[in-house]
CSV table of C-alpha atoms in Angstrom, one decimal:
chain,number,residue,atom,x,y,z
D,1,MET,CA,31.7,-17.3,-35.5
D,2,ASN,CA,33.5,-20.4,-35.4
D,3,LEU,CA,37.0,-20.9,-33.5
D,4,ARG,CA,39.0,-20.6,-36.7
D,5,GLU,CA,37.6,-17.3,-37.7
D,6,ILE,CA,37.9,-16.1,-34.1
D,7,ILE,CA,41.7,-16.9,-34.1
D,8,SER,CA,42.0,-15.4,-37.5
D,9,LEU,CA,40.6,-12.1,-36.2
D,10,CYS,CA,42.6,-12.4,-33.1
D,11,LYS,CA,45.7,-12.6,-35.0
D,12,ALA,CA,44.7,-9.2,-36.8
D,13,LYS,CA,44.3,-7.7,-33.3
D,14,ASN,CA,40.4,-7.5,-33.6
D,15,GLN,CA,39.3,-6.5,-30.1
D,16,GLN,CA,35.7,-8.3,-30.4
D,17,ALA,CA,37.4,-11.4,-31.5
D,18,GLU,CA,39.8,-11.4,-28.5
D,19,LYS,CA,36.9,-10.7,-26.3
D,20,GLU,CA,35.0,-13.6,-27.9
D,21,LEU,CA,38.1,-15.8,-27.3
D,22,PHE,CA,38.3,-14.7,-23.8
D,23,LEU,CA,34.6,-15.6,-22.9
D,24,ARG,CA,34.9,-19.1,-24.5
D,25,PHE,CA,38.2,-20.1,-22.9
D,26,ALA,CA,38.1,-18.2,-19.5
D,27,PRO,CA,36.6,-21.0,-17.4
D,28,ARG,CA,39.2,-23.5,-19.0
D,29,VAL,CA,42.0,-21.1,-18.3
D,30,MET,CA,40.9,-20.3,-14.7
D,31,THR,CA,40.7,-24.1,-13.9
D,32,ILE,CA,44.5,-24.5,-14.8
D,33,CYS,CA,45.2,-21.1,-12.8
D,34,ARG,CA,43.4,-22.3,-9.7
D,35,ARG,CA,45.2,-25.7,-9.6
D,36,TYR,CA,48.6,-24.0,-9.4
D,37,ALA,CA,47.2,-20.9,-7.2
D,38,SER,CA,47.2,-20.9,-3.2
D,39,GLN,CA,44.2,-18.3,-3.5
D,40,ASN,CA,41.5,-17.3,-6.0
D,41,THR,CA,43.0,-13.9,-6.3
D,42,GLU,CA,46.2,-15.3,-7.2
D,43,ALA,CA,44.6,-17.5,-9.8
D,44,GLN,CA,42.9,-14.5,-11.4
D,45,ASP,CA,46.4,-12.7,-11.6
D,46,PHE,CA,47.8,-15.8,-13.3
D,47,MET,CA,44.6,-16.0,-15.8
D,48,GLN,CA,45.2,-12.4,-16.7
D,49,GLU,CA,49.0,-13.0,-17.4
D,50,CYS,CA,47.8,-16.1,-19.4
D,51,PHE,CA,45.3,-14.3,-21.7
D,52,ILE,CA,47.9,-11.4,-22.2
D,53,HIS,CA,50.7,-14.0,-23.3
D,54,ILE,CA,48.1,-15.8,-25.4
D,55,PHE,CA,47.0,-12.6,-27.4
D,56,GLU,CA,50.7,-12.0,-27.8
D,57,LYS,CA,51.6,-15.2,-29.1
D,58,ILE,CA,48.6,-16.4,-31.0
D,59,ASP,CA,50.5,-15.9,-34.3
D,60,HIS,CA,52.6,-18.9,-33.2
D,61,HIS,CA,49.7,-21.1,-33.0
D,62,ASP,CA,49.6,-23.5,-36.0
D,63,ALA,CA,46.4,-25.5,-36.7
D,64,ASN,CA,48.3,-28.1,-38.6
D,65,LYS,CA,50.5,-28.8,-35.5
D,66,GLY,CA,47.6,-29.5,-33.2
D,67,SER,CA,44.4,-28.3,-31.7
D,68,PHE,CA,44.1,-24.8,-30.3
D,69,GLU,CA,42.8,-26.2,-27.1
D,70,GLY,CA,46.1,-28.1,-26.7
D,71,TRP,CA,48.2,-25.2,-27.5
D,72,LEU,CA,46.1,-22.9,-25.0
D,73,HIS,CA,46.6,-25.4,-22.2
D,74,ARG,CA,50.4,-25.6,-22.7
D,75,VAL,CA,50.8,-21.8,-22.9
D,76,CYS,CA,48.8,-21.3,-19.6
D,77,THR,CA,50.8,-24.0,-17.9
D,78,ASN,CA,54.0,-22.3,-18.9
D,79,VAL,CA,53.0,-18.9,-18.1
D,80,VAL,CA,51.7,-20.1,-14.5
D,81,LEU,CA,55.1,-21.7,-14.1
D,82,GLN,CA,57.0,-18.8,-15.2
D,83,GLN,CA,54.9,-16.4,-12.7
D,84,LEU,CA,55.6,-18.6,-9.8
D,85,ARG,CA,59.3,-18.7,-10.8
D,86,LYS,CA,59.1,-15.0,-10.9
D,87,SER,CA,57.8,-14.8,-7.4
D,88,LYS,CA,60.7,-16.9,-6.2
D,89,ARG,CA,58.7,-19.2,-4.2
D,90,GLU,CA,60.7,-21.8,-2.6
D,91,ILE,CA,59.5,-25.3,-2.4
D,92,THR,CA,58.7,-26.2,0.8
D,93,MET,CA,58.5,-29.6,2.5
D,94,VAL,CA,55.8,-29.8,5.0
D,95,PHE,CA,55.2,-33.0,6.9
D,96,PRO,CA,52.0,-33.2,8.9
D,97,ASP,CA,52.4,-34.9,12.5
D,98,GLU,CA,50.2,-37.8,11.4
D,99,LEU,CA,48.2,-38.9,8.5
D,100,PRO,CA,45.1,-41.0,8.7
D,101,GLU,CA,45.1,-44.6,8.7
D,102,GLN,CA,41.7,-44.7,7.0
D,103,GLU,CA,41.7,-44.0,3.4
D,104,LEU,CA,38.8,-42.7,1.3
D,105,THR,CA,36.9,-45.3,-0.5
D,106,GLU,CA,36.4,-45.0,-4.3
D,107,THR,CA,32.6,-44.4,-3.7
D,108,GLU,CA,33.3,-41.7,-1.2
D,109,PHE,CA,36.0,-40.1,-3.4
D,110,GLN,CA,33.5,-40.0,-6.4
D,111,THR,CA,31.0,-37.9,-4.1
D,112,ILE,CA,33.4,-35.2,-3.4
D,113,PRO,CA,32.6,-32.3,-5.4
D,114,GLN,CA,34.9,-30.9,-7.7
D,115,GLU,CA,35.1,-27.5,-6.0
D,116,VAL,CA,35.9,-29.3,-2.6
D,117,ILE,CA,38.8,-31.2,-4.3
D,118,LEU,CA,40.2,-28.0,-6.1
D,119,ASN,CA,40.1,-26.2,-2.7
D,120,ALA,CA,42.1,-29.2,-1.2
D,121,ILE,CA,44.6,-28.9,-4.0
D,122,GLN,CA,44.9,-25.2,-3.3
D,123,GLN,CA,45.8,-25.9,0.4
D,124,LEU,CA,48.9,-27.9,-0.6
D,125,PRO,CA,52.2,-26.3,-0.2
D,126,ASP,CA,53.7,-24.7,-3.5
D,127,GLY,CA,56.1,-27.3,-4.4
D,128,TYR,CA,53.6,-30.1,-3.6
D,129,ARG,CA,50.9,-28.4,-5.6
D,130,LYS,CA,53.1,-27.8,-8.4
D,131,VAL,CA,54.5,-31.3,-8.9
D,132,LEU,CA,51.0,-32.8,-8.4
D,133,ASN,CA,49.6,-30.7,-11.1
D,134,LEU,CA,52.3,-31.3,-13.7
D,135,THR,CA,52.2,-35.0,-12.9
D,136,ILE,CA,48.4,-35.5,-12.8
D,137,PHE,CA,46.8,-32.9,-14.8
D,138,GLU,CA,49.7,-32.1,-17.4
D,139,GLY,CA,51.1,-35.6,-17.8
D,140,TRP,CA,54.7,-34.5,-17.3
D,141,THR,CA,57.5,-37.1,-16.5
D,142,HIS,CA,59.5,-36.4,-13.1
D,143,GLN,CA,62.3,-35.7,-15.6
D,144,GLU,CA,60.5,-32.7,-17.4
D,145,ILE,CA,59.2,-31.7,-13.9
D,146,GLY,CA,62.8,-31.6,-12.5
D,147,LYS,CA,64.1,-29.6,-15.4
D,148,ALA,CA,61.2,-27.1,-15.2
D,149,LEU,CA,61.4,-26.4,-11.5
D,150,GLY,CA,65.1,-26.9,-11.0
D,151,ILE,CA,64.8,-30.0,-8.8
D,152,ALA,CA,65.9,-33.6,-9.1
D,153,PRO,CA,63.5,-36.0,-10.6
D,154,ALA,CA,63.9,-38.0,-7.3
D,155,THR,CA,62.6,-35.0,-5.5
D,156,SER,CA,59.7,-34.5,-7.8
D,157,ARG,CA,58.8,-38.1,-7.2
D,158,SER,CA,58.9,-37.8,-3.5
D,159,GLN,CA,57.0,-34.7,-3.5
D,160,LEU,CA,54.3,-36.2,-5.7
D,161,THR,CA,53.9,-38.9,-3.0
D,162,ARG,CA,53.8,-36.7,-0.2
D,163,ALA,CA,51.4,-34.4,-1.9
D,164,LYS,CA,49.0,-37.4,-2.6
D,165,LYS,CA,49.2,-38.3,1.1
D,166,LEU,CA,48.6,-34.7,2.4
D,167,LEU,CA,45.8,-34.3,-0.3
D,168,LYS,CA,44.1,-37.4,1.1
D,169,HIS,CA,44.5,-36.3,4.5
D,170,ILE,CA,42.9,-32.9,3.7
D,171,LEU,CA,40.0,-34.5,1.9
D,172,GLN,CA,39.5,-37.2,4.4
D,173,LYS,CA,39.1,-34.2,7.1
D,174,LYS,CA,36.7,-32.4,4.9
D,175,THR,CA,34.8,-35.7,4.2
D,176,VAL,CA,34.4,-36.5,7.9
D,177,ARG,CA,33.4,-32.9,8.9
D,178,ASN,CA,30.9,-33.0,6.0
D,179,TYR,CA,29.4,-36.4,7.3
D,180,GLU,CA,29.4,-35.2,11.1
D,181,THR,CA,27.6,-31.9,9.9
D,182,ARG,CA,24.8,-34.1,8.1
D,183,LEU,CA,24.4,-36.4,11.2
D,184,ALA,CA,24.2,-33.5,13.4
D,185,ARG,CA,21.0,-32.0,11.5
């Protein structure tokens, strides 16, 4: 069954088609959710909310206005942001005592498994993680982020800078730890 048929059947509330759509897009939706969540259980909750919203709003998808994948991505991002707003998490500012002087080289960065990078993103404070995800993965401007999160665009810019530094710090520690573990063997 092709995607158009699945979407058409989902609009008719066909449960088998909904299951097929879920199985086809669950990994992609989970990836989006994990980028914003601090824990995997929270990401699973986000994913459930995303699919509920997708199935409720699937009638709003118009193939003439864009791909289903793009629509799904935007819906999921908005649902996750809405869930974060509902939980009324405050954007926290965390300043580590010191940041590493040595930065990861391009080659070292490319060898870090995607799962390690995702786990490092999950360790960022909520505000940093939101701004980093919306900027890097969603391509939003600081103006758009400010409006969505209720912060000034300048705050968004500074949080992105701090998020990148902290992410580098976390990845640097993981890389050094992995390197030392390999040497000890």
